[in-house]
PDB file of C-alpha atoms in Angstrom:
ATOM      1  CA  MET A   1      21.339 -20.140  24.064  1.00  0.00           C
ATOM      2  CA  ALA A   2      24.306 -19.856  21.703  1.00  0.00           C
ATOM      3  CA  TRP A   3      23.438 -16.308  20.723  1.00  0.00           C
ATOM      4  CA  GLY A   4      23.169 -15.109  24.303  1.00  0.00           C
ATOM      5  CA  ASN A   5      26.853 -14.030  24.583  1.00  0.00           C
ATOM      6  CA  GLN A   6      27.000 -12.344  21.156  1.00  0.00           C
ATOM      7  CA  THR A   7      26.636  -8.634  20.489  1.00  0.00           C
ATOM      8  CA  MET A   8      23.123  -7.682  19.459  1.00  0.00           C
ATOM      9  CA  VAL A   9      22.569  -5.568  16.344  1.00  0.00           C
ATOM     10  CA  THR A  10      21.546  -1.991  17.185  1.00  0.00           C
ATOM     11  CA  GLU A  11      21.204  -0.740  13.612  1.00  0.00           C
ATOM     12  CA  PHE A  12      20.748  -2.054  10.093  1.00  0.00           C
ATOM     13  CA  VAL A  13      22.383  -0.958   6.859  1.00  0.00           C
ATOM     14  CA  LEU A  14      20.011  -0.376   3.952  1.00  0.00           C
ATOM     15  CA  LEU A  15      21.859  -1.312   0.761  1.00  0.00           C
ATOM     16  CA  GLY A  16      19.335   0.422  -1.486  1.00  0.00           C
ATOM     17  CA  LEU A  17      18.436  -0.547  -5.022  1.00  0.00           C
ATOM     18  CA  SER A  18      21.858  -0.161  -6.642  1.00  0.00           C
ATOM     19  CA  GLU A  19      25.537   0.240  -5.785  1.00  0.00           C
ATOM     20  CA  THR A  20      26.374   2.316  -8.873  1.00  0.00           C
ATOM     21  CA  TRP A  21      26.498   6.075  -8.288  1.00  0.00           C
ATOM     22  CA  GLU A  22      24.969   6.985 -11.666  1.00  0.00           C
ATOM     23  CA  VAL A  23      22.062   4.606 -11.106  1.00  0.00           C
ATOM     24  CA  LYS A  24      21.597   5.959  -7.575  1.00  0.00           C
ATOM     25  CA  VAL A  25      21.252   9.497  -8.955  1.00  0.00           C
ATOM     26  CA  LEU A  26      18.684   8.365 -11.525  1.00  0.00           C
ATOM     27  CA  LEU A  27      16.753   6.490  -8.841  1.00  0.00           C
ATOM     28  CA  PHE A  28      16.804   9.550  -6.581  1.00  0.00           C
ATOM     29  CA  VAL A  29      15.308  11.718  -9.333  1.00  0.00           C
ATOM     30  CA  PHE A  30      12.753   9.011 -10.186  1.00  0.00           C
ATOM     31  CA  PHE A  31      11.606   8.546  -6.585  1.00  0.00           C
ATOM     32  CA  LEU A  32      11.561  12.294  -5.936  1.00  0.00           C
ATOM     33  CA  LEU A  33       9.296  12.942  -8.924  1.00  0.00           C
ATOM     34  CA  LEU A  34       7.155   9.885  -8.198  1.00  0.00           C
ATOM     35  CA  TYR A  35       6.714  10.749  -4.529  1.00  0.00           C
ATOM     36  CA  THR A  36       5.933  14.400  -5.294  1.00  0.00           C
ATOM     37  CA  ALA A  37       3.258  13.385  -7.808  1.00  0.00           C
ATOM     38  CA  THR A  38       1.839  10.780  -5.412  1.00  0.00           C
ATOM     39  CA  VAL A  39       1.558  13.247  -2.536  1.00  0.00           C
ATOM     40  CA  PHE A  40       0.027  15.955  -4.733  1.00  0.00           C
ATOM     41  CA  ASN A  41      -2.541  13.644  -6.354  1.00  0.00           C
ATOM     42  CA  ASN A  42      -3.667  11.957  -3.160  1.00  0.00           C
ATOM     43  CA  ILE A  43      -3.896  15.187  -1.150  1.00  0.00           C
ATOM     44  CA  LEU A  44      -5.832  16.766  -4.022  1.00  0.00           C
ATOM     45  CA  ILE A  45      -8.280  13.847  -4.159  1.00  0.00           C
ATOM     46  CA  PHE A  46      -8.744  13.725  -0.374  1.00  0.00           C
ATOM     47  CA  SER A  47      -9.234  17.491  -0.128  1.00  0.00           C
ATOM     48  CA  SER A  48     -11.614  17.590  -3.101  1.00  0.00           C
ATOM     49  CA  ILE A  49     -13.862  14.935  -1.585  1.00  0.00           C
ATOM     50  CA  ILE A  50     -14.024  16.317   1.957  1.00  0.00           C
ATOM     51  CA  ASN A  51     -14.689  19.835   0.621  1.00  0.00           C
ATOM     52  CA  ASP A  52     -17.536  18.692  -1.637  1.00  0.00           C
ATOM     53  CA  HIS A  53     -20.511  17.648   0.514  1.00  0.00           C
ATOM     54  CA  ARG A  54     -22.169  15.839  -2.379  1.00  0.00           C
ATOM     55  CA  LEU A  55     -19.118  13.670  -2.990  1.00  0.00           C
ATOM     56  CA  PHE A  56     -18.421  13.158   0.707  1.00  0.00           C
ATOM     57  CA  ASP A  57     -21.971  11.887   1.193  1.00  0.00           C
ATOM     58  CA  SER A  58     -21.471   9.325  -1.592  1.00  0.00           C
ATOM     59  CA  PRO A  59     -20.294   5.908  -0.292  1.00  0.00           C
ATOM     60  CA  MET A  60     -17.980   5.405  -3.268  1.00  0.00           C
ATOM     61  CA  PHE A  61     -16.185   8.723  -2.818  1.00  0.00           C
ATOM     62  CA  PHE A  62     -16.179   8.398   0.975  1.00  0.00           C
ATOM     63  CA  LEU A  63     -14.220   5.152   0.603  1.00  0.00           C
ATOM     64  CA  LEU A  64     -12.054   6.711  -2.104  1.00  0.00           C
ATOM     65  CA  ALA A  65     -11.039   9.520   0.259  1.00  0.00           C
ATOM     66  CA  HIS A  66      -9.767   6.944   2.749  1.00  0.00           C
ATOM     67  CA  LEU A  67      -7.940   5.099  -0.040  1.00  0.00           C
ATOM     68  CA  ALA A  68      -6.173   8.356  -0.954  1.00  0.00           C
ATOM     69  CA  LEU A  69      -5.207   8.812   2.708  1.00  0.00           C
ATOM     70  CA  LEU A  70      -3.874   5.258   2.925  1.00  0.00           C
ATOM     71  CA  ASP A  71      -1.935   5.642  -0.328  1.00  0.00           C
ATOM     72  CA  LEU A  72      -0.374   8.808   1.054  1.00  0.00           C
ATOM     73  CA  CYS A  73       0.653   6.955   4.227  1.00  0.00           C
ATOM     74  CA  LEU A  74       1.927   3.901   2.330  1.00  0.00           C
ATOM     75  CA  ALA A  75       4.043   6.057   0.034  1.00  0.00           C
ATOM     76  CA  SER A  76       5.457   8.030   2.977  1.00  0.00           C
ATOM     77  CA  PHE A  77       6.560   5.354   5.457  1.00  0.00           C
ATOM     78  CA  ALA A  78       9.929   4.802   3.708  1.00  0.00           C
ATOM     79  CA  THR A  79      10.409   6.946   0.578  1.00  0.00           C
ATOM     80  CA  PRO A  80      11.120  10.322   2.298  1.00  0.00           C
ATOM     81  CA  ARG A  81      13.772   8.689   4.457  1.00  0.00           C
ATOM     82  CA  TYR A  82      15.313   7.095   1.370  1.00  0.00           C
ATOM     83  CA  LEU A  83      15.519  10.522  -0.311  1.00  0.00           C
ATOM     84  CA  PHE A  84      16.978  12.242   2.754  1.00  0.00           C
ATOM     85  CA  ASP A  85      19.465   9.425   3.334  1.00  0.00           C
ATOM     86  CA  PHE A  86      20.676   9.763  -0.248  1.00  0.00           C
ATOM     87  CA  LEU A  87      21.351  13.482   0.271  1.00  0.00           C
ATOM     88  CA  ALA A  88      23.064  12.800   3.617  1.00  0.00           C
ATOM     89  CA  GLN A  89      24.991   9.832   2.173  1.00  0.00           C
ATOM     90  CA  ARG A  90      23.716   7.698   5.039  1.00  0.00           C
ATOM     91  CA  GLN A  91      22.593   4.066   4.850  1.00  0.00           C
ATOM     92  CA  ALA A  92      22.138   3.100   8.503  1.00  0.00           C
ATOM     93  CA  ILE A  93      18.752   2.846  10.209  1.00  0.00           C
ATOM     94  CA  SER A  94      18.316   2.161  13.921  1.00  0.00           C
ATOM     95  CA  PHE A  95      16.784  -1.070  15.159  1.00  0.00           C
ATOM     96  CA  GLN A  96      13.718   0.862  16.381  1.00  0.00           C
ATOM     97  CA  GLY A  97      13.420   2.660  13.053  1.00  0.00           C
ATOM     98  CA  CYS A  98      13.574  -0.633  11.171  1.00  0.00           C
ATOM     99  CA  MET A  99      10.879  -2.186  13.365  1.00  0.00           C
ATOM    100  CA  ALA A 100       8.739   0.941  12.859  1.00  0.00           C
ATOM    101  CA  GLN A 101       9.026   0.579   9.075  1.00  0.00           C
ATOM    102  CA  ILE A 102       7.938  -3.061   9.262  1.00  0.00           C
ATOM    103  CA  PHE A 103       4.951  -2.139  11.445  1.00  0.00           C
ATOM    104  CA  PHE A 104       3.764   0.777   9.297  1.00  0.00           C
ATOM    105  CA  LEU A 105       4.281  -1.133   6.050  1.00  0.00           C
ATOM    106  CA  HIS A 106       1.965  -3.901   7.238  1.00  0.00           C
ATOM    107  CA  PHE A 107      -0.404  -1.536   9.045  1.00  0.00           C
ATOM    108  CA  PHE A 108      -1.012   0.618   5.965  1.00  0.00           C
ATOM    109  CA  GLY A 109      -0.681  -2.269   3.511  1.00  0.00           C
ATOM    110  CA  GLY A 110      -3.097  -4.477   5.431  1.00  0.00           C
ATOM    111  CA  SER A 111      -5.581  -1.610   5.819  1.00  0.00           C
ATOM    112  CA  GLU A 112      -5.443  -0.969   2.082  1.00  0.00           C
ATOM    113  CA  MET A 113      -6.145  -4.616   1.308  1.00  0.00           C
ATOM    114  CA  PHE A 114      -9.289  -4.560   3.442  1.00  0.00           C
ATOM    115  CA  LEU A 115     -10.357  -1.186   2.060  1.00  0.00           C
ATOM    116  CA  LEU A 116     -10.002  -2.418  -1.528  1.00  0.00           C
ATOM    117  CA  ILE A 117     -12.336  -5.282  -0.634  1.00  0.00           C
ATOM    118  CA  ALA A 118     -14.795  -2.777   0.849  1.00  0.00           C
ATOM    119  CA  MET A 119     -14.624  -0.701  -2.339  1.00  0.00           C
ATOM    120  CA  ALA A 120     -15.237  -3.785  -4.486  1.00  0.00           C
ATOM    121  CA  TYR A 121     -18.227  -4.641  -2.269  1.00  0.00           C
ATOM    122  CA  ASP A 122     -19.533  -1.091  -2.757  1.00  0.00           C
ATOM    123  CA  ARG A 123     -19.355  -1.409  -6.560  1.00  0.00           C
ATOM    124  CA  CYS A 124     -20.874  -4.879  -6.418  1.00  0.00           C
ATOM    125  CA  VAL A 125     -23.877  -3.604  -4.458  1.00  0.00           C
ATOM    126  CA  ALA A 126     -24.245  -0.511  -6.662  1.00  0.00           C
ATOM    127  CA  ILE A 127     -24.269  -2.510  -9.906  1.00  0.00           C
ATOM    128  CA  CYS A 128     -25.929  -5.766  -8.873  1.00  0.00           C
ATOM    129  CA  HIS A 129     -28.393  -4.469  -6.257  1.00  0.00           C
ATOM    130  CA  PRO A 130     -29.055  -0.805  -7.126  1.00  0.00           C
ATOM    131  CA  LEU A 131     -32.439  -0.701  -5.364  1.00  0.00           C
ATOM    132  CA  ARG A 132     -30.868  -1.765  -2.061  1.00  0.00           C
ATOM    133  CA  TYR A 133     -27.739   0.374  -2.432  1.00  0.00           C
ATOM    134  CA  ALA A 134     -28.876   3.211  -0.152  1.00  0.00           C
ATOM    135  CA  SER A 135     -29.671   0.850   2.727  1.00  0.00           C
ATOM    136  CA  LEU A 136     -26.710  -1.510   2.298  1.00  0.00           C
ATOM    137  CA  MET A 137     -24.192   1.321   1.918  1.00  0.00           C
ATOM    138  CA  SER A 138     -25.549   3.813   4.447  1.00  0.00           C
ATOM    139  CA  ARG A 139     -23.115   6.188   6.131  1.00  0.00           C
ATOM    140  CA  ARG A 140     -23.131   3.988   9.247  1.00  0.00           C
ATOM    141  CA  HIS A 141     -22.166   0.950   7.170  1.00  0.00           C
ATOM    142  CA  CYS A 142     -19.471   2.923   5.317  1.00  0.00           C
ATOM    143  CA  ILE A 143     -17.916   4.107   8.575  1.00  0.00           C
ATOM    144  CA  GLY A 144     -18.017   0.525   9.831  1.00  0.00           C
ATOM    145  CA  LEU A 145     -16.201  -0.719   6.706  1.00  0.00           C
ATOM    146  CA  VAL A 146     -13.525   1.969   7.041  1.00  0.00           C
ATOM    147  CA  LEU A 147     -13.009   1.324  10.758  1.00  0.00           C
ATOM    148  CA  ALA A 148     -12.837  -2.418  10.114  1.00  0.00           C
ATOM    149  CA  SER A 149     -10.201  -1.821   7.416  1.00  0.00           C
ATOM    150  CA  TRP A 150      -8.015   0.303   9.702  1.00  0.00           C
ATOM    151  CA  ALA A 151      -8.524  -2.101  12.621  1.00  0.00           C
ATOM    152  CA  GLY A 152      -7.623  -5.089  10.446  1.00  0.00           C
ATOM    153  CA  GLY A 153      -4.462  -3.341   9.280  1.00  0.00           C
ATOM    154  CA  LEU A 154      -3.548  -2.408  12.852  1.00  0.00           C
ATOM    155  CA  LEU A 155      -3.972  -6.008  13.987  1.00  0.00           C
ATOM    156  CA  HIS A 156      -1.956  -7.288  11.037  1.00  0.00           C
ATOM    157  CA  GLY A 157       0.884  -4.833  11.610  1.00  0.00           C
ATOM    158  CA  SER A 158       0.925  -5.509  15.352  1.00  0.00           C
ATOM    159  CA  VAL A 159       1.173  -9.270  14.841  1.00  0.00           C
ATOM    160  CA  GLN A 160       4.090  -8.835  12.428  1.00  0.00           C
ATOM    161  CA  LEU A 161       5.853  -6.509  14.850  1.00  0.00           C
ATOM    162  CA  CYS A 162       5.339  -8.807  17.852  1.00  0.00           C
ATOM    163  CA  PHE A 163       6.860 -11.754  16.013  1.00  0.00           C
ATOM    164  CA  THR A 164       9.823  -9.740  14.725  1.00  0.00           C
ATOM    165  CA  ILE A 165      10.841  -7.404  17.550  1.00  0.00           C
ATOM    166  CA  ASP A 166      11.989 -10.221  19.872  1.00  0.00           C
ATOM    167  CA  VAL A 167      14.096 -11.958  17.227  1.00  0.00           C
ATOM    168  CA  PRO A 168      17.795 -11.842  18.233  1.00  0.00           C
ATOM    169  CA  PHE A 169      19.960 -10.178  15.566  1.00  0.00           C
ATOM    170  CA  CYS A 170      23.639 -10.814  16.247  1.00  0.00           C
ATOM    171  CA  GLY A 171      25.261 -11.311  12.869  1.00  0.00           C
ATOM    172  CA  PRO A 172      24.991  -9.564   9.502  1.00  0.00           C
ATOM    173  CA  ASN A 173      22.940  -6.381   9.550  1.00  0.00           C
ATOM    174  CA  GLN A 174      22.689  -5.527   5.838  1.00  0.00           C
ATOM    175  CA  VAL A 175      19.149  -5.249   4.419  1.00  0.00           C
ATOM    176  CA  ASP A 176      19.192  -5.605   0.641  1.00  0.00           C
ATOM    177  CA  ASN A 177      16.609  -2.914  -0.130  1.00  0.00           C
ATOM    178  CA  PHE A 178      15.887   0.775   0.517  1.00  0.00           C
ATOM    179  CA  PHE A 179      13.525  -0.027   3.419  1.00  0.00           C
ATOM    180  CA  CYS A 180      13.111  -2.721   6.054  1.00  0.00           C
ATOM    181  CA  ASP A 181      10.929  -5.457   4.619  1.00  0.00           C
ATOM    182  CA  LEU A 182       9.985  -8.429   6.749  1.00  0.00           C
ATOM    183  CA  PRO A 183      11.426 -11.254   4.566  1.00  0.00           C
ATOM    184  CA  LEU A 184      14.782  -9.461   4.346  1.00  0.00           C
ATOM    185  CA  VAL A 185      15.005  -8.660   8.060  1.00  0.00           C
ATOM    186  CA  ILE A 186      13.993 -11.996   9.596  1.00  0.00           C
ATOM    187  CA  LYS A 187      16.587 -13.863   7.546  1.00  0.00           C
ATOM    188  CA  LEU A 188      19.230 -11.930   9.535  1.00  0.00           C
ATOM    189  CA  GLY A 189      18.022 -13.488  12.802  1.00  0.00           C
ATOM    190  CA  CYS A 190      20.291 -15.719  14.857  1.00  0.00           C
ATOM    191  CA  ILE A 191      17.690 -18.437  15.462  1.00  0.00           C
ATOM    192  CA  ASP A 192      15.910 -21.120  13.492  1.00  0.00           C
ATOM    193  CA  LEU A 193      14.072 -19.130  10.838  1.00  0.00           C
ATOM    194  CA  TYR A 194      11.516 -21.784   9.891  1.00  0.00           C
ATOM    195  CA  PRO A 195       8.873 -20.758  12.497  1.00  0.00           C
ATOM    196  CA  LEU A 196       9.252 -17.106  11.451  1.00  0.00           C
ATOM    197  CA  GLU A 197       8.907 -18.000   7.778  1.00  0.00           C
ATOM    198  CA  VAL A 198       5.792 -20.021   8.507  1.00  0.00           C
ATOM    199  CA  MET A 199       4.400 -17.054  10.440  1.00  0.00           C
ATOM    200  CA  MET A 200       5.150 -14.747   7.527  1.00  0.00           C
ATOM    201  CA  VAL A 201       3.399 -16.994   5.014  1.00  0.00           C
ATOM    202  CA  THR A 202       0.449 -17.599   7.336  1.00  0.00           C
ATOM    203  CA  ASN A 203      -0.023 -13.953   8.261  1.00  0.00           C
ATOM    204  CA  SER A 204       1.040 -11.900   5.246  1.00  0.00           C
ATOM    205  CA  GLY A 205       0.967 -14.451   2.457  1.00  0.00           C
ATOM    206  CA  ILE A 206      -2.387 -16.068   3.217  1.00  0.00           C
ATOM    207  CA  LEU A 207      -4.004 -12.716   4.030  1.00  0.00           C
ATOM    208  CA  SER A 208      -2.853 -11.310   0.684  1.00  0.00           C
ATOM    209  CA  LEU A 209      -3.939 -14.438  -1.196  1.00  0.00           C
ATOM    210  CA  VAL A 210      -7.419 -14.533   0.365  1.00  0.00           C
ATOM    211  CA  SER A 211      -7.893 -10.786  -0.227  1.00  0.00           C
ATOM    212  CA  PHE A 212      -6.772 -11.097  -3.843  1.00  0.00           C
ATOM    213  CA  ILE A 213      -9.068 -14.046  -4.525  1.00  0.00           C
ATOM    214  CA  ALA A 214     -11.990 -12.199  -2.910  1.00  0.00           C
ATOM    215  CA  LEU A 215     -11.332  -9.177  -5.133  1.00  0.00           C
ATOM    216  CA  LEU A 216     -11.049 -11.344  -8.252  1.00  0.00           C
ATOM    217  CA  PHE A 217     -14.384 -13.017  -7.548  1.00  0.00           C
ATOM    218  CA  SER A 218     -16.016  -9.660  -6.789  1.00  0.00           C
ATOM    219  CA  TYR A 219     -14.865  -8.021  -9.997  1.00  0.00           C
ATOM    220  CA  ALA A 220     -15.617 -11.160 -12.032  1.00  0.00           C
ATOM    221  CA  PHE A 221     -19.182 -11.059 -10.719  1.00  0.00           C
ATOM    222  CA  ILE A 222     -19.425  -7.335 -11.485  1.00  0.00           C
ATOM    223  CA  LEU A 223     -18.040  -7.818 -15.012  1.00  0.00           C
ATOM    224  CA  SER A 224     -20.473 -10.618 -15.785  1.00  0.00           C
ATOM    225  CA  THR A 225     -23.350  -8.429 -14.564  1.00  0.00           C
ATOM    226  CA  VAL A 226     -22.408  -5.290 -16.505  1.00  0.00           C
ATOM    227  CA  ARG A 227     -21.775  -7.234 -19.716  1.00  0.00           C
ATOM    228  CA  SER A 228     -25.144  -8.952 -19.507  1.00  0.00           C
ATOM    229  CA  ARG A 229     -26.750  -5.519 -19.161  1.00  0.00           C
ATOM    230  CA  GLY A 230     -24.663  -3.899 -21.868  1.00  0.00           C
ATOM    231  CA  SER A 231     -23.215  -1.355 -19.419  1.00  0.00           C
ATOM    232  CA  LYS A 232     -20.087   0.690 -20.165  1.00  0.00           C
ATOM    233  CA  ALA A 233     -18.682   0.070 -16.677  1.00  0.00           C
ATOM    234  CA  ALA A 234     -16.703  -2.967 -17.868  1.00  0.00           C
ATOM    235  CA  SER A 235     -13.667  -0.880 -18.861  1.00  0.00           C
ATOM    236  CA  THR A 236     -13.593   0.734 -15.396  1.00  0.00           C
ATOM    237  CA  CYS A 237     -13.714  -2.672 -13.666  1.00  0.00           C
ATOM    238  CA  THR A 238     -10.948  -3.942 -15.953  1.00  0.00           C
ATOM    239  CA  SER A 239      -8.671  -1.033 -15.050  1.00  0.00           C
ATOM    240  CA  HIS A 240      -9.406  -1.636 -11.358  1.00  0.00           C
ATOM    241  CA  LEU A 241      -8.425  -5.281 -11.801  1.00  0.00           C
ATOM    242  CA  ILE A 242      -5.139  -4.294 -13.432  1.00  0.00           C
ATOM    243  CA  VAL A 243      -4.183  -2.062 -10.503  1.00  0.00           C
ATOM    244  CA  VAL A 244      -5.273  -4.697  -7.966  1.00  0.00           C
ATOM    245  CA  THR A 245      -3.138  -7.297  -9.753  1.00  0.00           C
ATOM    246  CA  MET A 246      -0.140  -4.929  -9.820  1.00  0.00           C
ATOM    247  CA  TYR A 247      -0.539  -4.421  -6.069  1.00  0.00           C
ATOM    248  CA  PHE A 248      -1.133  -8.014  -4.965  1.00  0.00           C
ATOM    249  CA  GLY A 249       1.062  -9.764  -7.537  1.00  0.00           C
ATOM    250  CA  PRO A 250       4.415  -8.580  -6.119  1.00  0.00           C
ATOM    251  CA  ILE A 251       3.225  -9.082  -2.530  1.00  0.00           C
ATOM    252  CA  LEU A 252       2.214 -12.685  -3.208  1.00  0.00           C
ATOM    253  CA  PHE A 253       5.447 -13.366  -5.095  1.00  0.00           C
ATOM    254  CA  ILE A 254       7.565 -12.114  -2.167  1.00  0.00           C
ATOM    255  CA  TYR A 255       5.575 -13.315   0.851  1.00  0.00           C
ATOM    256  CA  MET A 256       4.424 -16.749  -0.353  1.00  0.00           C
ATOM    257  CA  ARG A 257       7.905 -18.230  -0.785  1.00  0.00           C
ATOM    258  CA  PRO A 258       9.915 -17.932   2.445  1.00  0.00           C
ATOM    259  CA  GLY A 259      13.620 -18.660   2.466  1.00  0.00           C
ATOM    260  CA  THR A 260      14.215 -17.740  -1.177  1.00  0.00           C
ATOM    261  CA  GLN A 261      15.198 -14.408  -2.669  1.00  0.00           C
ATOM    262  CA  PHE A 262      15.592 -13.225  -6.241  1.00  0.00           C
ATOM    263  CA  MET A 263      17.094 -10.066  -7.714  1.00  0.00           C
ATOM    264  CA  ILE A 264      13.664  -9.027  -9.003  1.00  0.00           C
ATOM    265  CA  ASP A 265      12.305  -8.856  -5.433  1.00  0.00           C
ATOM    266  CA  LYS A 266      13.664  -5.340  -4.958  1.00  0.00           C
ATOM    267  CA  LEU A 267      11.987  -4.148  -8.141  1.00  0.00           C
ATOM    268  CA  LEU A 268       8.698  -5.777  -7.158  1.00  0.00           C
ATOM    269  CA  SER A 269       8.776  -4.170  -3.710  1.00  0.00           C
ATOM    270  CA  VAL A 270       8.814  -0.761  -5.407  1.00  0.00           C
ATOM    271  CA  PHE A 271       5.419  -1.567  -6.940  1.00  0.00           C
ATOM    272  CA  TYR A 272       3.498  -1.975  -3.692  1.00  0.00           C
ATOM    273  CA  VAL A 273       5.200   0.862  -1.770  1.00  0.00           C
ATOM    274  CA  SER A 274       5.568   3.462  -4.543  1.00  0.00           C
ATOM    275  CA  ILE A 275       3.985   2.605  -7.895  1.00  0.00           C
ATOM    276  CA  THR A 276       0.539   1.526  -6.662  1.00  0.00           C
ATOM    277  CA  PRO A 277      -0.002   4.601  -4.423  1.00  0.00           C
ATOM    278  CA  PHE A 278       0.819   6.691  -7.503  1.00  0.00           C
ATOM    279  CA  MET A 279      -1.460   4.756  -9.867  1.00  0.00           C
ATOM    280  CA  ASN A 280      -4.509   4.397  -7.603  1.00  0.00           C
ATOM    281  CA  PRO A 281      -5.570   8.058  -7.978  1.00  0.00           C
ATOM    282  CA  THR A 282      -5.340   7.793 -11.754  1.00  0.00           C
ATOM    283  CA  VAL A 283      -7.443   4.660 -11.977  1.00  0.00           C
ATOM    284  CA  TYR A 284      -9.964   5.237  -9.188  1.00  0.00           C
ATOM    285  CA  ALA A 285     -10.393   9.022  -9.324  1.00  0.00           C
ATOM    286  CA  LEU A 286      -8.873  10.906 -12.233  1.00  0.00           C
ATOM    287  CA  ARG A 287     -10.970   9.010 -14.786  1.00  0.00           C
ATOM    288  CA  ASN A 288     -14.169   9.990 -12.987  1.00  0.00           C
ATOM    289  CA  LYS A 289     -15.929  13.107 -14.326  1.00  0.00           C
ATOM    290  CA  GLU A 290     -17.390  14.089 -10.954  1.00  0.00           C
ATOM    291  CA  MET A 291     -14.011  13.743  -9.301  1.00  0.00           C
ATOM    292  CA  LYS A 292     -12.252  15.802 -11.947  1.00  0.00           C
ATOM    293  CA  ALA A 293     -14.901  18.522 -11.679  1.00  0.00           C
ATOM    294  CA  ALA A 294     -14.492  18.641  -7.883  1.00  0.00           C
ATOM    295  CA  MET A 295     -10.702  18.916  -8.204  1.00  0.00           C
ATOM    296  CA  ARG A 296     -11.018  21.742 -10.717  1.00  0.00           C
ATOM    297  CA  ARG A 297     -13.356  23.597  -8.369  1.00  0.00           C
ATOM    298  CA  LEU A 298     -10.960  23.139  -5.461  1.00  0.00           C
ATOM    299  CA  LEU A 299      -7.956  24.375  -7.447  1.00  0.00           C
ATOM    300  CA  ARG A 300      -9.948  27.302  -8.871  1.00  0.00           C
ATOM    301  CA  ASN A 301     -11.112  28.358  -5.406  1.00  0.00           C
ATOM    302  CA  LYS A 302      -7.632  27.960  -3.942  1.00  0.00           C
ATOM    303  CA  TYR A 303      -5.462  29.585  -6.564  1.00  0.00           C
ATOM    304  CA  ILE A 304      -7.734  31.622  -8.810  1.00  0.00           C
ATOM    305  CA  LYS A 305      -9.311  34.344  -6.700  1.00  0.00           C
TER     306      LYS A 305
END
């Protein structure tokens, strides 16, 4: 092949979100505060649930604990490196490190998609079939849903990695973001990109679209049920829908149109790797009275002797 005699890329250069020093400093402070709050909130939620047997035995909170764990992982696969690289004034990432970021992004992101569907199913059963809730959402079924979510994410991430790791990179090595994202990396390949772009749309794009549509139908069904019964749960479902849309919207915009790139793509990528992991605890947990009571008990027992 033509690329066979060319030098292969051994590292990539992450261009970040801005080239202006003042903007870089502001972004560093923003991401530092955002990441700190995300880690604190998600660890607090996870710890509060596993230390409260009543909450841990509840299917809803059992799934929520795993969502907090996934949000912690999703927020941590790239942001800490971005912060450390800013302090070290370093932009390069090794080829292996770049492939690892792609794998973990799709592993954690795919797992979260499936888990959000499981959580919507849990609420659908609880509201629409309350008499069958205990049998349909038994601990065995909950563990199965969680394992299926992690397994689905692992399969998704592995497929993305397998398609990307053998791509020859022999030319430009600049990735126009603060982490290695699949659409930005594969366009640097030295081969015909069309098959890779089709793979990306088929794997990531279609998976995201199907998951989003499934969630929309689930919450639409829940909303129609609670409104017909005059329940106050409609506002909670609406807030869940807003967060789901903020998570899937940017992903669909980026992964459903291969071969094209806009300036807003970098801003949108921040939503699904940083903003959503920060917002999920607020929407899914911090508005819940039982969750807030459990967190207060945990903090009181930890720090107020």
